[in-house]
mmCIF file of C-alpha atoms and ligand atoms in Angstrom:
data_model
loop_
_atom_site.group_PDB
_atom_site.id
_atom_site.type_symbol
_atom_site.label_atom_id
_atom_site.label_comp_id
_atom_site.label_asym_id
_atom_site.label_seq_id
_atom_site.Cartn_x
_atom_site.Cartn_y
_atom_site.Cartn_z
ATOM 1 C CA UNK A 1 -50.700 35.505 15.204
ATOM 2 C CA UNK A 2 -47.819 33.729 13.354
ATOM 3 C CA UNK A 3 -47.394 34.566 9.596
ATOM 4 C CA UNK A 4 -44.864 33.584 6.973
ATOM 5 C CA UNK A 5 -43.718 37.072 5.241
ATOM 6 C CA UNK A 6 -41.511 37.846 2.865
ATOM 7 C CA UNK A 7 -40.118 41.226 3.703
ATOM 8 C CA UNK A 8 -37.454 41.767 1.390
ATOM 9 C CA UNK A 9 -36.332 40.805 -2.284
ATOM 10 C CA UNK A 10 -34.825 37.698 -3.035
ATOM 11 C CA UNK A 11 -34.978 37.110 0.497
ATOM 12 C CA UNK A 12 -36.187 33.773 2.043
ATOM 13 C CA UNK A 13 -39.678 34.583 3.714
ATOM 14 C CA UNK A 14 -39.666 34.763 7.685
ATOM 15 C CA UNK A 15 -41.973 34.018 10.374
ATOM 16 C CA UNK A 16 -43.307 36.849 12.394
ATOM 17 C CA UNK A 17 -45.951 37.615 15.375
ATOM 18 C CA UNK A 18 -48.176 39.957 13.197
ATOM 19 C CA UNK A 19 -51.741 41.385 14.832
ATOM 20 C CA UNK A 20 -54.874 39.180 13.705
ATOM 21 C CA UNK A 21 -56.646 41.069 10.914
ATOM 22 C CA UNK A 22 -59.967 42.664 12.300
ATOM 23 C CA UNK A 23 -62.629 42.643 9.070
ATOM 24 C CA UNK A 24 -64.067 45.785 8.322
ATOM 25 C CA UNK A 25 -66.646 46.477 5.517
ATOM 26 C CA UNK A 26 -67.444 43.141 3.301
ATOM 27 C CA UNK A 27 -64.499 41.844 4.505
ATOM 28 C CA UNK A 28 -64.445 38.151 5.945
ATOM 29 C CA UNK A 29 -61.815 36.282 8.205
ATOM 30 C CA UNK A 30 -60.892 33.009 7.934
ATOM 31 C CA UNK A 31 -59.307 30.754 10.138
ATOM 32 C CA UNK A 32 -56.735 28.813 8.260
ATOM 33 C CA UNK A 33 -57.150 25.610 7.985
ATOM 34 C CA UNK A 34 -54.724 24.254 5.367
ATOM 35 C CA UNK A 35 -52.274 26.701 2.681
ATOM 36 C CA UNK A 36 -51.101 25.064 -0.198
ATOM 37 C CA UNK A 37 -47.405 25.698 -1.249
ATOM 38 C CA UNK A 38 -47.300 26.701 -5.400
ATOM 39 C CA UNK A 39 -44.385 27.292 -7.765
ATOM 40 C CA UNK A 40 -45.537 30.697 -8.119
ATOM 41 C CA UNK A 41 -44.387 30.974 -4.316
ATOM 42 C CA UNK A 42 -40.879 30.684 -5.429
ATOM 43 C CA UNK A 43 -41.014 32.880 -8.066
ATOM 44 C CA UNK A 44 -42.218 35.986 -6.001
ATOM 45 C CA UNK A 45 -39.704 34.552 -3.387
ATOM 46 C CA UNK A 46 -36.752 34.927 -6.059
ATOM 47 C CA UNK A 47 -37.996 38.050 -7.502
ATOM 48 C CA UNK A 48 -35.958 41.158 -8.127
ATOM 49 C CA UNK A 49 -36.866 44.501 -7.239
ATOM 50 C CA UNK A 50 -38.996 46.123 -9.018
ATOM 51 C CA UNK A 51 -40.227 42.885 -10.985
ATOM 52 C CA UNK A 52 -43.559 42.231 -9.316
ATOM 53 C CA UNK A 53 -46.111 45.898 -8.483
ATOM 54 C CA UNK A 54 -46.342 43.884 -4.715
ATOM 55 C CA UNK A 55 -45.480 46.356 -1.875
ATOM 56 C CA UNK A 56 -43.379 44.648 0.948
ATOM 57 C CA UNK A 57 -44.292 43.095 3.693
ATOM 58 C CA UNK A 58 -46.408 40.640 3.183
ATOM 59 C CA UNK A 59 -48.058 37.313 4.154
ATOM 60 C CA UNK A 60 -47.557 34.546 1.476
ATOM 61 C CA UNK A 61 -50.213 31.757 0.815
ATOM 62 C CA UNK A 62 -52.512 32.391 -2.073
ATOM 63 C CA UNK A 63 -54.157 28.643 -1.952
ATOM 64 C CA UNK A 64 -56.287 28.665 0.970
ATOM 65 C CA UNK A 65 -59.349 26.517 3.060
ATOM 66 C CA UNK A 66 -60.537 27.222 6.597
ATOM 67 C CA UNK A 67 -63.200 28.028 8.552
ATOM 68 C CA UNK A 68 -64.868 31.621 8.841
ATOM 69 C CA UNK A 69 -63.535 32.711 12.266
ATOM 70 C CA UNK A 70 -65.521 36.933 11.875
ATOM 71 C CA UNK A 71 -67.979 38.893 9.404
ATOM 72 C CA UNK A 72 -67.579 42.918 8.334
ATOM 73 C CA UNK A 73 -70.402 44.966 9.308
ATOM 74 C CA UNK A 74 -71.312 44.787 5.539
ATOM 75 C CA UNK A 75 -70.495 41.210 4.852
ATOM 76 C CA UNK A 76 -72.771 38.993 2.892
ATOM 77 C CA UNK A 77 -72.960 35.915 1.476
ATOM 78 C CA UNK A 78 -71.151 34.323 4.513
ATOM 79 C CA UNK A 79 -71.329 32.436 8.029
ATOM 80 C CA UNK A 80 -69.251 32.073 11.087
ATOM 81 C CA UNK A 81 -68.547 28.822 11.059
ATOM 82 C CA UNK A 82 -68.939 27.853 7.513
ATOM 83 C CA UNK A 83 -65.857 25.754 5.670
ATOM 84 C CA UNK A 84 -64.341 27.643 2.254
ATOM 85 C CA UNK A 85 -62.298 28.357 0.308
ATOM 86 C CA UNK A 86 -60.507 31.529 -1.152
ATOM 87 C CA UNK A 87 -60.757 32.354 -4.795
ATOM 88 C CA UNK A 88 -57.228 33.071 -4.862
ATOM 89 C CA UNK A 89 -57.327 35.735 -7.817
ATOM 90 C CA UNK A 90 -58.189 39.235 -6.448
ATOM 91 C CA UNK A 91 -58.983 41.676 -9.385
ATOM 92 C CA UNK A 92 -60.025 45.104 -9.179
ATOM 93 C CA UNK A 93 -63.775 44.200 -8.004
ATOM 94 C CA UNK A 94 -65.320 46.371 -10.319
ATOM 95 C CA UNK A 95 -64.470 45.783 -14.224
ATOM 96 C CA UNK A 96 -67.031 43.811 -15.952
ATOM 97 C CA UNK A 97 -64.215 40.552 -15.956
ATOM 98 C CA UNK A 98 -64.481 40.738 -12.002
ATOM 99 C CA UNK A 99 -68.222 41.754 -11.494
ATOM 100 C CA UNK A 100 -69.072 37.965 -12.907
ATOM 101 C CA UNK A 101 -66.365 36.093 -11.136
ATOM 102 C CA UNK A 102 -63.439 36.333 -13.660
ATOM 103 C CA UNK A 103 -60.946 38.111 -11.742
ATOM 104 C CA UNK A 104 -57.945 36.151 -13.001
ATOM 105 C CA UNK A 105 -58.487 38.015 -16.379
ATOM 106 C CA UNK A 106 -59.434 41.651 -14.957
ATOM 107 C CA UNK A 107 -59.064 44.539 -17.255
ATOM 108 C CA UNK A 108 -57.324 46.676 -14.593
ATOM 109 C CA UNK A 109 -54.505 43.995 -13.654
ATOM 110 C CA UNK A 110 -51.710 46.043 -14.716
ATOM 111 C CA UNK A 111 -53.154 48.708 -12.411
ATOM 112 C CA UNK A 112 -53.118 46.369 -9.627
ATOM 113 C CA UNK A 113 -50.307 46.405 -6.258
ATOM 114 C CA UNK A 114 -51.393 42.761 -6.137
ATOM 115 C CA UNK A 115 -52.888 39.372 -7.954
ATOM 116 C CA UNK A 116 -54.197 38.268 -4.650
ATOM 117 C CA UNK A 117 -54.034 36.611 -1.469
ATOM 118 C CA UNK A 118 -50.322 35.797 -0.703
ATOM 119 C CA UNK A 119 -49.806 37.568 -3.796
ATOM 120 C CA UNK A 120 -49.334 41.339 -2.768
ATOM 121 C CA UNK A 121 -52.178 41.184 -0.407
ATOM 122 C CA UNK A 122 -51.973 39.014 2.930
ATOM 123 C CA UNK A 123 -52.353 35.206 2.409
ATOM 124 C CA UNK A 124 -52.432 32.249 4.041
ATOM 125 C CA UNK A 125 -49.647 30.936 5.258
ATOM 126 C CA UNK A 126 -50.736 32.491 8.592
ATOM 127 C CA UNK A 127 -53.390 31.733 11.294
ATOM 128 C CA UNK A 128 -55.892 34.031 9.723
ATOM 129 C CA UNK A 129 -56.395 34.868 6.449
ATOM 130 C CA UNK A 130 -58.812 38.024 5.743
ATOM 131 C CA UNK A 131 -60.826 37.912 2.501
ATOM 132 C CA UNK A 132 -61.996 41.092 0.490
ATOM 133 C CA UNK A 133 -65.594 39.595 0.711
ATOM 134 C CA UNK A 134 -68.081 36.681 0.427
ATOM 135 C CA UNK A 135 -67.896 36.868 -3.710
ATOM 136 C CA UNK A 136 -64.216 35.452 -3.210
ATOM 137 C CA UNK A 137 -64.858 32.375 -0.511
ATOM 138 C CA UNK A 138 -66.630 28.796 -2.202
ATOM 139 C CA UNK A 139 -67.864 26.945 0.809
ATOM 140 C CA UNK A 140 -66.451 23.214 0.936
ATOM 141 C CA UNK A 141 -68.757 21.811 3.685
ATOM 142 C CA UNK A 142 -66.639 18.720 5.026
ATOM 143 C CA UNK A 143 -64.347 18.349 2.614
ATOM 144 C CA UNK A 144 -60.431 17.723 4.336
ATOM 145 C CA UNK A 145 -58.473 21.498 4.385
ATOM 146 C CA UNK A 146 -55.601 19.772 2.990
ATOM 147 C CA UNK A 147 -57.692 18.501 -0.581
ATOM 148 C CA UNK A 148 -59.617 21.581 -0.513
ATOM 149 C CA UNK A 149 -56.639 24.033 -0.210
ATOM 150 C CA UNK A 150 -55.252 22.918 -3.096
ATOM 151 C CA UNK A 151 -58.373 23.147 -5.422
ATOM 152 C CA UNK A 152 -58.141 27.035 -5.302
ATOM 153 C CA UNK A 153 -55.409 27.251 -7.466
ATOM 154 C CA UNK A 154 -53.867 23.923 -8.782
ATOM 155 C CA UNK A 155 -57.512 22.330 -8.932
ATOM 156 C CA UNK A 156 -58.524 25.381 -10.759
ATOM 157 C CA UNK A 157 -55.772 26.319 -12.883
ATOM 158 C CA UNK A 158 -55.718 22.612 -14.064
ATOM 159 C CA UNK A 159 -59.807 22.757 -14.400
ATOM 160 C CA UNK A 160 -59.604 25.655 -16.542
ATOM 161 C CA UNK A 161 -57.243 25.301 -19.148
ATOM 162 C CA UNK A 162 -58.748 22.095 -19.545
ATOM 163 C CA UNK A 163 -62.148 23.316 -20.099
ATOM 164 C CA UNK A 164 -60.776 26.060 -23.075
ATOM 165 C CA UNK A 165 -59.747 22.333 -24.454
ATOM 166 C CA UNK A 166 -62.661 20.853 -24.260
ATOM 167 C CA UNK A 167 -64.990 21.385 -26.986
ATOM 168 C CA UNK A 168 -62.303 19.472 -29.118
ATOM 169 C CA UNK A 169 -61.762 16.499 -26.799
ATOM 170 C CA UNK A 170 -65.164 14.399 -27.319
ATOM 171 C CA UNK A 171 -65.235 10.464 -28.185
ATOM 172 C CA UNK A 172 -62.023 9.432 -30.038
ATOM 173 C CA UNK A 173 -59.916 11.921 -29.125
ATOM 174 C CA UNK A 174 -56.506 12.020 -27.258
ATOM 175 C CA UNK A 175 -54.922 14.311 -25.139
ATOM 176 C CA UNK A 176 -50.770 14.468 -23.804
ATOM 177 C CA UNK A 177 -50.154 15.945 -20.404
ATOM 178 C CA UNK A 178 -46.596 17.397 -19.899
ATOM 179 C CA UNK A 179 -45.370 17.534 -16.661
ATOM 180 C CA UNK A 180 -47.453 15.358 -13.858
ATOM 181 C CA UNK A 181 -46.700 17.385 -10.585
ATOM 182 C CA UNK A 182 -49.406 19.206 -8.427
ATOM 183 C CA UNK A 183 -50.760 20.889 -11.488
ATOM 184 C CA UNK A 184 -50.455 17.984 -13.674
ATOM 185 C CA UNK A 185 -52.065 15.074 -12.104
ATOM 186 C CA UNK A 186 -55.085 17.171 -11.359
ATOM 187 C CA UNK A 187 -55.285 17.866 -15.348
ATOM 188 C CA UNK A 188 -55.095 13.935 -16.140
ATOM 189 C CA UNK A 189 -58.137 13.369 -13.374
ATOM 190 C CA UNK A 190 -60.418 16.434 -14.783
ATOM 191 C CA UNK A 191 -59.598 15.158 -18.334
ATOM 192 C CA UNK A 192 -61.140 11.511 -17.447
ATOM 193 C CA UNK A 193 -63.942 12.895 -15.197
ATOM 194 C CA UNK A 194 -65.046 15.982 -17.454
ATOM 195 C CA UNK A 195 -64.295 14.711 -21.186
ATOM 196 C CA UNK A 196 -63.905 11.353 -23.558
ATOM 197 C CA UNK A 197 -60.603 12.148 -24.235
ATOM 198 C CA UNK A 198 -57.588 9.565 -23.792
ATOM 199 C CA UNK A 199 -54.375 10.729 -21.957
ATOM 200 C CA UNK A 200 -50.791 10.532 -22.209
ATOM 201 C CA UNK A 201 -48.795 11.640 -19.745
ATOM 202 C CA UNK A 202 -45.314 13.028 -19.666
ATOM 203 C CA UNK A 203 -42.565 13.505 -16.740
ATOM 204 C CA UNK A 204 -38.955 13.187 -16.109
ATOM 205 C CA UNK A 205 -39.337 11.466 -13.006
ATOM 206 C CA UNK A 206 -40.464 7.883 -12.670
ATOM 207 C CA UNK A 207 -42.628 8.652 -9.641
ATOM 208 C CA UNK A 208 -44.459 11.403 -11.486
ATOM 209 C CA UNK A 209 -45.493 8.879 -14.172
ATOM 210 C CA UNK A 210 -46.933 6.516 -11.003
ATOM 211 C CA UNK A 211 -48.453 9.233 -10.239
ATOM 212 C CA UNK A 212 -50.614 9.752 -13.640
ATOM 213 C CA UNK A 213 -50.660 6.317 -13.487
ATOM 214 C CA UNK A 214 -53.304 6.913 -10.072
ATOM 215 C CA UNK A 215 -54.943 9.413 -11.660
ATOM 216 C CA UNK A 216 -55.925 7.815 -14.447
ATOM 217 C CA UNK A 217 -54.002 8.117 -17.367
ATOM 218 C CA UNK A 218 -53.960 5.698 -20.485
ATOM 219 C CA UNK A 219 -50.306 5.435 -20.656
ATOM 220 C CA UNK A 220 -47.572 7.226 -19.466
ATOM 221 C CA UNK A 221 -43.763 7.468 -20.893
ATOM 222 C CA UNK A 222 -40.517 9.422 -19.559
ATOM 223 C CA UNK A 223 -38.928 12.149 -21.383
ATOM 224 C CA UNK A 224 -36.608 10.291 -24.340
ATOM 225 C CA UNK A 225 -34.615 11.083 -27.608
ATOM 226 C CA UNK A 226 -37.999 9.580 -29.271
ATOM 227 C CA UNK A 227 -40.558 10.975 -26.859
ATOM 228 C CA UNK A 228 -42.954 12.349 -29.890
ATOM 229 C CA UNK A 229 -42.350 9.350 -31.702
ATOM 230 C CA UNK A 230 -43.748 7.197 -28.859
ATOM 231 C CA UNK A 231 -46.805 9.223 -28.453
ATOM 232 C CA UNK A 232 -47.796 9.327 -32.513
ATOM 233 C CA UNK A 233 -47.295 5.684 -31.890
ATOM 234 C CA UNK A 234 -50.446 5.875 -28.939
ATOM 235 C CA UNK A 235 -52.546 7.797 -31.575
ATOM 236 C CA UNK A 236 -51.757 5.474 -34.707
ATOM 237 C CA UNK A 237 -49.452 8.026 -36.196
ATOM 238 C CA UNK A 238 -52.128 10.644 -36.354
ATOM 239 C CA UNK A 239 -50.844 12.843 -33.330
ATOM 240 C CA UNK A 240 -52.735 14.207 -30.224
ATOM 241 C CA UNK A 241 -55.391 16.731 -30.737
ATOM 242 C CA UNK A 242 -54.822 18.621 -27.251
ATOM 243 C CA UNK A 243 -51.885 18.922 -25.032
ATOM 244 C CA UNK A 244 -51.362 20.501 -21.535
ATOM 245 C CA UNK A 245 -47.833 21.900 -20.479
ATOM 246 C CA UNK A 246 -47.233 22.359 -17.687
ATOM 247 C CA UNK A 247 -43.826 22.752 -17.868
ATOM 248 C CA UNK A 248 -43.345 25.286 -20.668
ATOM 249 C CA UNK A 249 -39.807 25.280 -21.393
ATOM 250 C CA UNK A 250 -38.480 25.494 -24.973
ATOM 251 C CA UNK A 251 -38.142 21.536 -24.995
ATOM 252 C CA UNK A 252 -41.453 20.812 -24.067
ATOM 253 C CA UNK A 253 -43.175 23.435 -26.631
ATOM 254 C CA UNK A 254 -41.172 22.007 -29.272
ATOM 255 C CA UNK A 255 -42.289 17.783 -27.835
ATOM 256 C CA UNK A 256 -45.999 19.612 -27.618
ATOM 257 C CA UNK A 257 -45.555 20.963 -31.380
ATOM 258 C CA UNK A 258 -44.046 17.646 -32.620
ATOM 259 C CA UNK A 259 -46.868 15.580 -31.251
ATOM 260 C CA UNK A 260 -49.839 17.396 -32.516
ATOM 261 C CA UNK A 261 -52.530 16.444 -35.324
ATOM 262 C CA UNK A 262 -53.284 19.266 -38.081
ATOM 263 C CA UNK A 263 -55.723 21.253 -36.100
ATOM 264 C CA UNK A 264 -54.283 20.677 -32.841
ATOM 265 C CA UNK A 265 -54.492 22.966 -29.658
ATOM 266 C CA UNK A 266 -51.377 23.306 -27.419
ATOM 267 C CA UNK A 267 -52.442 25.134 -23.880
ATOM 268 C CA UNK A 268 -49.381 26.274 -21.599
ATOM 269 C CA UNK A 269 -49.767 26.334 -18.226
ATOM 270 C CA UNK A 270 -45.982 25.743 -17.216
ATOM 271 C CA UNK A 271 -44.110 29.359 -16.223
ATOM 272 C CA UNK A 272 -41.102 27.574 -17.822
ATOM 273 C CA UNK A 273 -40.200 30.068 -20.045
ATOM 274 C CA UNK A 274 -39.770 28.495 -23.112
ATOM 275 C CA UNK A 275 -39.998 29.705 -26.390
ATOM 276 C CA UNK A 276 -41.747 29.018 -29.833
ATOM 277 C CA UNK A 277 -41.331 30.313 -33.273
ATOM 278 C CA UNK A 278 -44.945 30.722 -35.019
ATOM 279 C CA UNK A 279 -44.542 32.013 -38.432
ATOM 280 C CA UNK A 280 -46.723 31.112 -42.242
ATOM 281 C CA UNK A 281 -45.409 28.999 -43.995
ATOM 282 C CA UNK A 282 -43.305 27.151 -41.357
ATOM 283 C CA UNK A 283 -43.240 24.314 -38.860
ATOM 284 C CA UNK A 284 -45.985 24.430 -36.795
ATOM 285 C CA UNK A 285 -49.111 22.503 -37.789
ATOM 286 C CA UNK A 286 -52.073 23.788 -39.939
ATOM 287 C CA UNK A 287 -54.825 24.635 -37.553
ATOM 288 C CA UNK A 288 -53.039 25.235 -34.986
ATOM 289 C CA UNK A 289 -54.089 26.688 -31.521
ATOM 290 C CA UNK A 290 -51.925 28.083 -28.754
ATOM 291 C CA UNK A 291 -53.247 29.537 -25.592
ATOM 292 C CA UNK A 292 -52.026 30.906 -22.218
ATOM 293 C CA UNK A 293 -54.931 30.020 -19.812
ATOM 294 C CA UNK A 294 -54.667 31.253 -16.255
ATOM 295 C CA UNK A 295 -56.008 30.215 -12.872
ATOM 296 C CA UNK A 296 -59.105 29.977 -13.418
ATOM 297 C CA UNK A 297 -62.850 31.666 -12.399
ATOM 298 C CA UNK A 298 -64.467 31.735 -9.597
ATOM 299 C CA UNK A 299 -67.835 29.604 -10.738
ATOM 300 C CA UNK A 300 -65.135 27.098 -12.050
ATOM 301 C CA UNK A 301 -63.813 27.165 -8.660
ATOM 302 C CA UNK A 302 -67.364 25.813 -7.324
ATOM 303 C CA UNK A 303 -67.333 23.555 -10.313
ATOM 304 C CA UNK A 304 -63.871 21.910 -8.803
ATOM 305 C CA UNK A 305 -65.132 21.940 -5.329
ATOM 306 C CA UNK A 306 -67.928 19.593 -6.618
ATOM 307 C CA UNK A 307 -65.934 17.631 -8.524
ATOM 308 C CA UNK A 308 -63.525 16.939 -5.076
ATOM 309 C CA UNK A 309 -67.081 16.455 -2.933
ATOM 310 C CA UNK A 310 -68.187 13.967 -5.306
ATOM 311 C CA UNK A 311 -64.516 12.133 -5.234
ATOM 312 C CA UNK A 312 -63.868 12.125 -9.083
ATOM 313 C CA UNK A 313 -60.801 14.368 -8.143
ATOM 314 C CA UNK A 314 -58.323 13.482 -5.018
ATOM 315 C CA UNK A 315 -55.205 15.914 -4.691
ATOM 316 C CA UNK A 316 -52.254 14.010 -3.558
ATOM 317 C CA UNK A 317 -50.479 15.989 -1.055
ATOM 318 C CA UNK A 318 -47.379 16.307 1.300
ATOM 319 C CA UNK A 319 -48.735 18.070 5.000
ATOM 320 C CA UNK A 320 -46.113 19.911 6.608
ATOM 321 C CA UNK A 321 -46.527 22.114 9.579
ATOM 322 C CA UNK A 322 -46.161 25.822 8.966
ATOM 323 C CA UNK A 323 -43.429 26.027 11.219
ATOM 324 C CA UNK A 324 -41.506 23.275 8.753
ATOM 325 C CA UNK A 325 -42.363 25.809 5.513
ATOM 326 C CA UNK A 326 -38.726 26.269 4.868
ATOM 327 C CA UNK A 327 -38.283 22.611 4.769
ATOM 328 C CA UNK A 328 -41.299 21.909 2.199
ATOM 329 C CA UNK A 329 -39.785 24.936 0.242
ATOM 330 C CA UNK A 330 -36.627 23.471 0.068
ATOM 331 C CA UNK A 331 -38.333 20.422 -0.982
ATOM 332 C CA UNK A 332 -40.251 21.808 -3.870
ATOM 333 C CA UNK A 333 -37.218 23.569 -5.568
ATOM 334 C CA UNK A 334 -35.266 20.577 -5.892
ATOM 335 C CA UNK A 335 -38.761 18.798 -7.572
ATOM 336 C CA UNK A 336 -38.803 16.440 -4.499
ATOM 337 C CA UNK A 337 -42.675 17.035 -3.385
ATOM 338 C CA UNK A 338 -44.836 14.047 -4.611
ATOM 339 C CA UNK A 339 -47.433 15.917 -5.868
ATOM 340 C CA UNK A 340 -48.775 19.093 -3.557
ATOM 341 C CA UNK A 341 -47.409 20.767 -0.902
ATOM 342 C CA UNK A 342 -49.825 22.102 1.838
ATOM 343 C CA UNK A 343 -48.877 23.678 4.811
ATOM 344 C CA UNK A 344 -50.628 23.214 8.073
ATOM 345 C CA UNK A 345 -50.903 25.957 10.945
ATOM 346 C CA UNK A 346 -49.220 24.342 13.946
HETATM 347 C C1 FEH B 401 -50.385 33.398 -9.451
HETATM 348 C C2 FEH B 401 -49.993 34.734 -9.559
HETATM 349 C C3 FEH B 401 -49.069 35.116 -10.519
HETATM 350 C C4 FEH B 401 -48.580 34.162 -11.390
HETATM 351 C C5 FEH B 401 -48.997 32.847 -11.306
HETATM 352 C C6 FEH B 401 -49.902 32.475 -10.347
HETATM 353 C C7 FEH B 401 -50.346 31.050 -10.295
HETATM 354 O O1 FEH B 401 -49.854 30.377 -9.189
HETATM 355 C C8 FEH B 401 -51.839 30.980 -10.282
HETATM 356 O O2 FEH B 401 -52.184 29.671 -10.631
HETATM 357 ZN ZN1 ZN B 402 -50.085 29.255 -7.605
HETATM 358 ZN ZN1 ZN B 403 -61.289 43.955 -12.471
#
């Protein structure tokens, strides 16, 4: 079968004719429907020896829907035939964080050659995918490949940093979103189908702001001199009680930090990098609340699944065929995919 590998450092990935993976064990195969293409993608793409535990070669694609194609003599939990999709983190299957479906915060992590499908281990962006187990597939019954691909990890990472929000985001309340890509403008719908908040959104780009603009936001604005100023204006000077980056440069930590209310919770999701002083007494607001959340669980996962099955969230996406993934990586370094990439087999 065809796969996209990446076989050396800082090396664009390559297609290859690699043998179709026979499941052994609990092990399940998929037939690939639909791979979504992530930011993270380019980061293990461009990373330098050494940098990530992942052994070479192997088959990208950690956000993944398709069909069960084969079972492991042990498998359970599964069907040939039945639609899913992969819970892309892949802990160490045995610490108490992965034995109730929160591998994206297992205890061994740092022990780990991999983070998961496409991600040290063989993903997606093949014909066949081959899952550890059952535990990590969510059926999607006849939901499209292409929105359900894209639920595994930009559905879910948006899902859960937005439920560690929302205990604080009830009637009244209003929340900014930084950044509307394919993260983002799944953050703005969860935020008006799962709490009372209001939202601002945030972008650079014009399009990205139509964009929030479809999903539901209250009001959108591009990146100016005044940018904080015009969102204290949206809250009648009091400031935002939440915001999402997903960004997370220095500039948008600092926007996030200008914007909030005393008692405000700033959640970065962005890989941007950026940094922020906290120090007593100093800038930052009283009350506040920083956190890191990532991916997500796998019962959230099912929770986002719904969601998409019940049409309260609908990922906007760019199909290309696998044989075009160059192209669509190309396309999402120079910020030119409208919302998510998702790679078809061809
Ligand atoms: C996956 C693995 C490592 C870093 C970041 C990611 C994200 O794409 C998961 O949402
Ligand atoms: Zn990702
Ligand atoms: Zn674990």
């Amino acid at each position: 079968m065809r796969a996209l590998r990446l076989t050396a450092w800082g090396e664009p990935p390559t297609t290859a004719e690699v043998e179709r993976p026979v499941p052994r064990g609990a092990e399940v195969l998929v037939r690939v429907e639909a791979t979504g293409l992530c930011h993270s993608d380019l980061h293990v793409m461009g990373a330098v020896p050494g940098a990530l535990p992942y052994r070479l070669p192997f088959t990208l694609g950690h956000e993944v829907a398709g069909r069960i194609a084969d079972l492991g003599s042990e498998a359970d939990g599964a069907r040939v035939g039945d639609r899913v999709v992969l819970y892309g983190p892949w802990g160490c299957g045995a610490c108490d964080r992965c034995a109730t479906g929160r591998d994206n915060y297992c205890d061994r992590r740092d022990t780990l050659a991999w983070h998961g499908a496409g991600l040290g281990r063989d993903g997606g962006m093949a014909e066949y995918v081959l899952a550890p187990s059952a535990r990590h597939l969510v059926p999607i019954d006849d939901l499209p490949a292409d929105q359900a691909a894209p639920l595994s990890d930009a559905g879910l990472t948006s899902y859960h940093a937005v439920a560690g929000l929302r205990h604080t985001l009830g009637k009244g309340t209003t929340t900014a979103v930084i950044g509307v890509g394919g993260l983002g403008h799944l953050a703005v719908q969860t935020l008006r189908a799962t709490t009372e908040s209001r939202v601002l959104a945030v972008d650079v780009r014009e399009d990205a702001l139509a964009l929030a603009d479809r999903s539901g936001a209250d009001f959108g604005t591009l990146v100016r001199a005044d940018t904080a100023q015009v969102l204290r204006a949206r809250t009648g000077g009091t400031g935002v009680d939440a915001v999402l980056d997903f960004v997370g440069t220095t500039q948008t930590l600092e926007l996030a930090v200008g914007v909030l209310r005393p008692g405000g919770e700033l959640a970065v999701v962005g890989s941007g990098g950026g940094r922020l002083a906290v120090s007593k007494p100093g800038v930052l607001p009283p009350g506040f609340k920083f956190s890191l959340p990532f991916w997500g669980t796998r019962p959230e996962l099912a929770e986002v699944v719904a969601l998409a099955r019940s049409g309260a969230i609908h990922v906007e996406t760019e199909r290309f065929p696998l044989s075009a993934a160059s192209e669509a990586i190309d396309r999402l370094r120079r910020g030119r995919v409208r919302g998510r990439a998702v790679l078809v087999p061809d």
